[in-house]
Backbone as JSON, one array per atom type, in Angstrom:
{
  "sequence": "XXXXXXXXXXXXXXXXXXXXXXXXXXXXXXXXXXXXXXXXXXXXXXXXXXXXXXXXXXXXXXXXXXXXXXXXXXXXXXXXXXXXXXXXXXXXXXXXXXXXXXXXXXXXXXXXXXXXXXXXXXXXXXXXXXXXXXXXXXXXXXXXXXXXXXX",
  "N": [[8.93, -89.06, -171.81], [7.83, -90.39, -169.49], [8.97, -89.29, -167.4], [8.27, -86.46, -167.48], [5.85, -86.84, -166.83], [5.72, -87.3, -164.39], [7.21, -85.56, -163.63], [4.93, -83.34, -163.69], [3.02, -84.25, -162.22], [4.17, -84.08, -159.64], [4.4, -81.51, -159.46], [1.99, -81.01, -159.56], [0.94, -81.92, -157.38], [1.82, -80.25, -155.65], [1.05, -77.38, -156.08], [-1.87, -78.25, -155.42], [-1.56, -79.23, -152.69], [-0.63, -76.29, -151.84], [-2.82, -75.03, -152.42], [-4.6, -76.56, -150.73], [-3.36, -75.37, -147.73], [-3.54, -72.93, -147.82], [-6.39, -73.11, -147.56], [-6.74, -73.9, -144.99], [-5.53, -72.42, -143.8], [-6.99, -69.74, -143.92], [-9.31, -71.1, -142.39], [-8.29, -71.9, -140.0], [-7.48, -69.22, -138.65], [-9.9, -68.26, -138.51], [-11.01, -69.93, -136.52], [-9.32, -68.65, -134.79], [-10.51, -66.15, -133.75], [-12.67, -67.09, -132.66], [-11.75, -68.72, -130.68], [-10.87, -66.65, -128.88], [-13.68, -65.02, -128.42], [-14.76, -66.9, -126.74], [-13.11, -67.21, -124.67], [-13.06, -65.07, -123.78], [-15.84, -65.31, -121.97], [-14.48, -67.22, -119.86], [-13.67, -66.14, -117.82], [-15.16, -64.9, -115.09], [-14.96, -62.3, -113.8], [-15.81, -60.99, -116.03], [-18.21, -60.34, -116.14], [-19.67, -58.1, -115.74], [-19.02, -56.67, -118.02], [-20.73, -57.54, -119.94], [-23.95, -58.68, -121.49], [-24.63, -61.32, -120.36], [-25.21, -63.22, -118.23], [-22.44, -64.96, -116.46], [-21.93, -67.52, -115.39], [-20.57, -70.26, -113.09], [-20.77, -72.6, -114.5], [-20.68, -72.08, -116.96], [-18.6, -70.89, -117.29], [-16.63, -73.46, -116.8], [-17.62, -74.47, -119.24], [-16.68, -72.94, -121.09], [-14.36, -73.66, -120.94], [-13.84, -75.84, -121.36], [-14.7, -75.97, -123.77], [-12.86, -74.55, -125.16], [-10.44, -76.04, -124.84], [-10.82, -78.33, -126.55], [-10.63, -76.7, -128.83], [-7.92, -76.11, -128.68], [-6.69, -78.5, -129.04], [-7.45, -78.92, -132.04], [-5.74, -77.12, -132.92], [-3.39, -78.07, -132.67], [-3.49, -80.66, -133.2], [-3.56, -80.05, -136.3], [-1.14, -78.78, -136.54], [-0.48, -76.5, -135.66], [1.52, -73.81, -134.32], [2.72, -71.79, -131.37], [4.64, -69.04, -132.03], [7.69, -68.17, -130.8], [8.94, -66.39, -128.36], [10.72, -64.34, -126.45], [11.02, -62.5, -123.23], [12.82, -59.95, -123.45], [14.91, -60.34, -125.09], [15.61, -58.61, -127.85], [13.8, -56.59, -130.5], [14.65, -56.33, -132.69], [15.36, -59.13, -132.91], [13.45, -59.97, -134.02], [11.55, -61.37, -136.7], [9.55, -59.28, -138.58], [7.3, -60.13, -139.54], [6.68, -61.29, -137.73], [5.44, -60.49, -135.44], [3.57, -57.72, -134.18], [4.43, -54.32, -133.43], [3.07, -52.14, -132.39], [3.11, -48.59, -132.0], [1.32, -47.88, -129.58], [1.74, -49.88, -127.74], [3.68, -49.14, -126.89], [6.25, -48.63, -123.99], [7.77, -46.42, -122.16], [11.13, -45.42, -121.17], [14.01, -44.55, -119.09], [16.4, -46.09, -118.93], [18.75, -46.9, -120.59], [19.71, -49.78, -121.49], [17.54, -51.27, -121.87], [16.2, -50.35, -123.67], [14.18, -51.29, -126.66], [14.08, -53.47, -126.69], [11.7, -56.57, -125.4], [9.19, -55.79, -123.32], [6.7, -57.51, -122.65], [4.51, -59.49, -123.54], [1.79, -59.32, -125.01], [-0.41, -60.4, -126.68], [0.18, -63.77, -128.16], [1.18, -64.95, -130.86], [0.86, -67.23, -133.87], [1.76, -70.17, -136.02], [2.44, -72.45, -139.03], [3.84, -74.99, -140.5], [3.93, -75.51, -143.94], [3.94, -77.14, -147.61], [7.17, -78.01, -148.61], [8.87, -76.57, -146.38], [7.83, -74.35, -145.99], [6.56, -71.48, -143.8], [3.48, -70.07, -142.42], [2.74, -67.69, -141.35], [0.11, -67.34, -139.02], [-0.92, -65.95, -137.34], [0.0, -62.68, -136.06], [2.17, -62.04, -133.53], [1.73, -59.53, -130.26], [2.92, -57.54, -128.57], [4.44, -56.26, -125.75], [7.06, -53.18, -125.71], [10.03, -51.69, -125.08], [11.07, -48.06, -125.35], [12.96, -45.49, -125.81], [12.69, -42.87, -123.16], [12.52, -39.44, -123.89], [11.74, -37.54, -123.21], [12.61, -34.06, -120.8], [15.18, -34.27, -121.04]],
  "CA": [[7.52, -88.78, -171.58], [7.64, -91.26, -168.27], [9.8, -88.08, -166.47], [7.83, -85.39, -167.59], [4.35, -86.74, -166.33], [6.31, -87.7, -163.0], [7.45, -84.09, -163.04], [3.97, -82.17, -163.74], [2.55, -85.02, -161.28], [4.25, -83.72, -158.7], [4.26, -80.04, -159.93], [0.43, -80.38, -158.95], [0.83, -82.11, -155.89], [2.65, -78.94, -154.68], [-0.12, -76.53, -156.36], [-2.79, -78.66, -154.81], [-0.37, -78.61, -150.82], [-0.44, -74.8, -151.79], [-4.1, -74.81, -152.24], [-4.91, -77.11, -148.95], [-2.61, -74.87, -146.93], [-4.51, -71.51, -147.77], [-7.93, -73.0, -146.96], [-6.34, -74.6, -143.78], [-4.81, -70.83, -143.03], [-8.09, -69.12, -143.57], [-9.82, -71.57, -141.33], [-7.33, -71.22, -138.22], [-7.72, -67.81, -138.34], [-11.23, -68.26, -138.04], [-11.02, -70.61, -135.02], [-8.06, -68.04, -133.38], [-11.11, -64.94, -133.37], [-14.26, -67.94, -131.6], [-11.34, -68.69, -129.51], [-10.83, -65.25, -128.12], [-14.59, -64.78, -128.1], [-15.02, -67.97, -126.28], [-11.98, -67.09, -123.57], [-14.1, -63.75, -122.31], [-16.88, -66.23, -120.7], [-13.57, -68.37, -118.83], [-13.71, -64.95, -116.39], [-16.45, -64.11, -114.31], [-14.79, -60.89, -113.65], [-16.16, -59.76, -117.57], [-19.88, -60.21, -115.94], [-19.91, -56.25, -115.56], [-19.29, -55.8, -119.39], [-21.63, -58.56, -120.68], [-25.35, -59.21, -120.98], [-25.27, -62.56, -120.12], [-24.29, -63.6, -117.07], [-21.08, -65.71, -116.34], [-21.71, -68.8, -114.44], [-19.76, -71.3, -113.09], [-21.28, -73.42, -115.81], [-20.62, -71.12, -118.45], [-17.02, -70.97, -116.98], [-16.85, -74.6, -117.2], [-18.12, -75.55, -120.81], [-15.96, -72.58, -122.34], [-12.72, -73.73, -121.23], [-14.02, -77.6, -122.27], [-14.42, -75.6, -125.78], [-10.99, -74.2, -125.37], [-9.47, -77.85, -124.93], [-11.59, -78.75, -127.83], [-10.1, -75.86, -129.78], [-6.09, -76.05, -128.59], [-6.33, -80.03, -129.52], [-7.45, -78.96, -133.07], [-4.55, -76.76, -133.42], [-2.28, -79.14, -132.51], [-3.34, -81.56, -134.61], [-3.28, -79.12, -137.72], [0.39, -78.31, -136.91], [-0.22, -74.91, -135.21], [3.08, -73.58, -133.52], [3.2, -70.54, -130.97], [5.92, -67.66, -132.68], [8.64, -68.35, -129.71], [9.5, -64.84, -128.28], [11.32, -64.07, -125.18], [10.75, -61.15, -122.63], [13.85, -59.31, -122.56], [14.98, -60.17, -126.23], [15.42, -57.36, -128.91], [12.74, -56.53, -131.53], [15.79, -56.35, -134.04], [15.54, -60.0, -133.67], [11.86, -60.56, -134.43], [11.09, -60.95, -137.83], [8.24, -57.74, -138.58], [6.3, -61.33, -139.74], [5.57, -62.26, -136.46], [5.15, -59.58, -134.27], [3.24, -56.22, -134.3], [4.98, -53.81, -132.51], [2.28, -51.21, -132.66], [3.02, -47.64, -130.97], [0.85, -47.79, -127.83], [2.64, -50.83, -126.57], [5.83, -49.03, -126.27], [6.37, -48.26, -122.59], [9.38, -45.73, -122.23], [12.09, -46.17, -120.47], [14.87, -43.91, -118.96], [17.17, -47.14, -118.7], [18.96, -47.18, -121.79], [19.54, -51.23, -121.81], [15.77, -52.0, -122.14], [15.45, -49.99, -125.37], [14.69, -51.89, -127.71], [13.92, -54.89, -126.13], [10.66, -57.0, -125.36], [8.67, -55.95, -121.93], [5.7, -58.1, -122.06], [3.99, -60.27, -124.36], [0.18, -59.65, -124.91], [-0.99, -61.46, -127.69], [0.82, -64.79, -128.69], [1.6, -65.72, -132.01], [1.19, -68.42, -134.2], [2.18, -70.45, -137.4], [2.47, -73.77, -139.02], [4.59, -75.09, -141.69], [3.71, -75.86, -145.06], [4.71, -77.65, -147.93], [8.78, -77.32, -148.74], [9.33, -76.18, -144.74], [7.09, -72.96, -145.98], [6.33, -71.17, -143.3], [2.28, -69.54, -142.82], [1.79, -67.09, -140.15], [-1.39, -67.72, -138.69], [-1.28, -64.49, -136.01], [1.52, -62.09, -135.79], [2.31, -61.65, -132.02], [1.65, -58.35, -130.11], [4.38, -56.76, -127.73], [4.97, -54.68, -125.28], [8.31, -53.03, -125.87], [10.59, -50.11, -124.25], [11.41, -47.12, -126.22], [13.65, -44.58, -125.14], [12.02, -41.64, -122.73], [13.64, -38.47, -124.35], [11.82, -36.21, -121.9], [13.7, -34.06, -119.66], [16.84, -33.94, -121.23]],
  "C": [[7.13, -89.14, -170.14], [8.17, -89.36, -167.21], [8.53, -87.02, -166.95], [6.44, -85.81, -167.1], [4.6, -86.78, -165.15], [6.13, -86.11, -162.67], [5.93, -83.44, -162.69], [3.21, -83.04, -162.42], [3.01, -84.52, -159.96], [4.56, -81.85, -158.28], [2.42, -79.59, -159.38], [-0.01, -80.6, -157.54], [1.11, -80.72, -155.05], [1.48, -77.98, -154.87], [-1.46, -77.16, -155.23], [-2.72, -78.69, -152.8], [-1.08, -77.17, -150.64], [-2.07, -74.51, -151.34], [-5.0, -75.22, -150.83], [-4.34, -76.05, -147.81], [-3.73, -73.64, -146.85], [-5.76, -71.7, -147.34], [-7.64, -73.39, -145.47], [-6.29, -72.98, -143.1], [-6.33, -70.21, -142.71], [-9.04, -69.31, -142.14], [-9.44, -71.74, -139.73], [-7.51, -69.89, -138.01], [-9.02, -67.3, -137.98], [-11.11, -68.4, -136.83], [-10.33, -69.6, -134.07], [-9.51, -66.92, -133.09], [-12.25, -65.87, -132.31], [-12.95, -68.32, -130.65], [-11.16, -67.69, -128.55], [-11.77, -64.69, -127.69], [-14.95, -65.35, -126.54], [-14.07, -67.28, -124.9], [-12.74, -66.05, -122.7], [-14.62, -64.59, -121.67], [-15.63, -67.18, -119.69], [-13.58, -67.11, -117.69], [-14.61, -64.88, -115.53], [-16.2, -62.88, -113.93], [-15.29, -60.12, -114.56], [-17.91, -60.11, -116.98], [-20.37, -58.43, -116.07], [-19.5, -55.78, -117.21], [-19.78, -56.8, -120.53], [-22.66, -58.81, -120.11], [-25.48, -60.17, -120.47], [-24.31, -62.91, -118.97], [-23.51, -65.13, -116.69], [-20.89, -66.58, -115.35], [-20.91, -69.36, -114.36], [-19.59, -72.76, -114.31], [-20.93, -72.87, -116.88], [-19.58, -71.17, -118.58], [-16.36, -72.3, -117.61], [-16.79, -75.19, -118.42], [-17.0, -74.65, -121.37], [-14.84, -73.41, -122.31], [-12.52, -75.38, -121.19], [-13.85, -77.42, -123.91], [-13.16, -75.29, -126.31], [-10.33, -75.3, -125.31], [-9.42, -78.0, -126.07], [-10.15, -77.84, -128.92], [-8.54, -75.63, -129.86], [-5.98, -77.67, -129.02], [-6.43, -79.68, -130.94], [-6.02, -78.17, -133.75], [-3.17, -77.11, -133.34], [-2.29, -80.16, -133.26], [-3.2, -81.27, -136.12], [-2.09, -78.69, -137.69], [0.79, -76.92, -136.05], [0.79, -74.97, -134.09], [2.91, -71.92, -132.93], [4.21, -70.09, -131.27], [6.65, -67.91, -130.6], [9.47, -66.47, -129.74], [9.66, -64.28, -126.72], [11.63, -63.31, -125.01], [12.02, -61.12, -122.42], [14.86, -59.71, -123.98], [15.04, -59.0, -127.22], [14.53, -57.83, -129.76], [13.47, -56.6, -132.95], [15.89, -57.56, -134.36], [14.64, -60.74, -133.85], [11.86, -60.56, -135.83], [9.68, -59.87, -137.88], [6.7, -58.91, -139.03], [5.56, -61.6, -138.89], [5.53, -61.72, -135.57], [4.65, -58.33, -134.86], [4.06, -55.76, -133.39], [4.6, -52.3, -132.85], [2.5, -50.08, -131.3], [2.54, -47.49, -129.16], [1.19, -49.01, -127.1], [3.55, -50.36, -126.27], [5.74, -48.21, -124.78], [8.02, -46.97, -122.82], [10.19, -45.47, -120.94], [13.23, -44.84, -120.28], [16.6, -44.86, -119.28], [17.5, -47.98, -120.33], [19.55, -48.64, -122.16], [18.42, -51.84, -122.13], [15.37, -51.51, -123.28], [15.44, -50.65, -125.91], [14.33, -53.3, -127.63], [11.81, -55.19, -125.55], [10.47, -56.53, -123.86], [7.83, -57.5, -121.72], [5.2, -58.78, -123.5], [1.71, -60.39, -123.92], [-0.44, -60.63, -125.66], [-0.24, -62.91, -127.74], [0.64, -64.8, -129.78], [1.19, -67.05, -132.71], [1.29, -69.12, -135.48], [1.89, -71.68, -137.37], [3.59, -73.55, -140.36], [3.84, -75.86, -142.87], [4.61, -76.87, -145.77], [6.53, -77.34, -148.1], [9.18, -76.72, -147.16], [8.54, -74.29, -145.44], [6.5, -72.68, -144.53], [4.95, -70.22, -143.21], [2.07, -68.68, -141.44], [0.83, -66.91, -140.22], [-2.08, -66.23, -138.34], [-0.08, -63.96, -135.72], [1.36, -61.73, -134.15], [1.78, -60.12, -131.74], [2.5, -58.17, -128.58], [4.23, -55.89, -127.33], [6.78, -54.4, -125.29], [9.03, -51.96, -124.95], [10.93, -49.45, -125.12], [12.0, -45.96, -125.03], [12.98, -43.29, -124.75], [12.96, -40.38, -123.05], [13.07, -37.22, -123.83], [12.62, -35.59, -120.96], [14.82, -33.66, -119.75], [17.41, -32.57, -121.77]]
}
């Protein structure tokens, strides 16, 4: 009887992990879209496609909010998806990268097919209970694809 309450005891711990994790996920994913909001005002070059104009002050406080907001995801565990320009897409998992059509650049230079150009977006994850893995934000990529014009 001692074993079997042990067991379900920690049968809920894991349910209850599971359950913390998903509200944790939701809520990073929140924070990743007010961070991206937040990052336009670090420019003053986006003054020409925003009402409000883009002070030095304005400059200033966001990228105090952006501190703010890269310390919280560090303390929650959050991990940038590690993905290196010049890498194949064969060895991305499809988890953690888009590799959506209009990134693909094309290429005459049949060694670059296939492979990473550029890195727009970043990535990012954390781990869960059991070494579970939660992507947060699947990356976004520029890639090369083979130019088959011509031939």
């Amino acid at each position: 009887l001692k074993k079997m309450i042990e067991k379900q005891d920690k049968e809920l711990q894991r349910f209850k992990e599971g359950y913390d994790s998903s509200i944790k996920q939701k809520t990073i994913i929140k924070l990743f879209d007010l961070k991206k909001r937040i990052n336009f005002y670090t420019n003053s070059s986006n003054n020409s496609s925003s009402s409000v104009n883009i002070s030095d002050d304005v400059i200033a406080s966001s990228k105090n909010i952006l501190k703010v907001l890269d310390y919280v995801f560090k303390t929650e565990g959050v991990k940038k998806i590690e993905i290196h320009i010049g890498s194949s897409v064969d060895d991305i998992s499809p988890s953690e990268v888009d590799l959506l059509p209009q990134n693909s650049v094309k290429t005459k230079d049949i060694s670059l097919v296939g492979s990473i150009k550029d890195i727009i977006e970043d990535g990012y994850f954390f781990e869960g209970l059991d070494e579970n893995v939660y992507i947060l934000k699947k990356a976004v990529v520029e890639f090369y694809t083979e130019d088959k014009e011509n031939e």
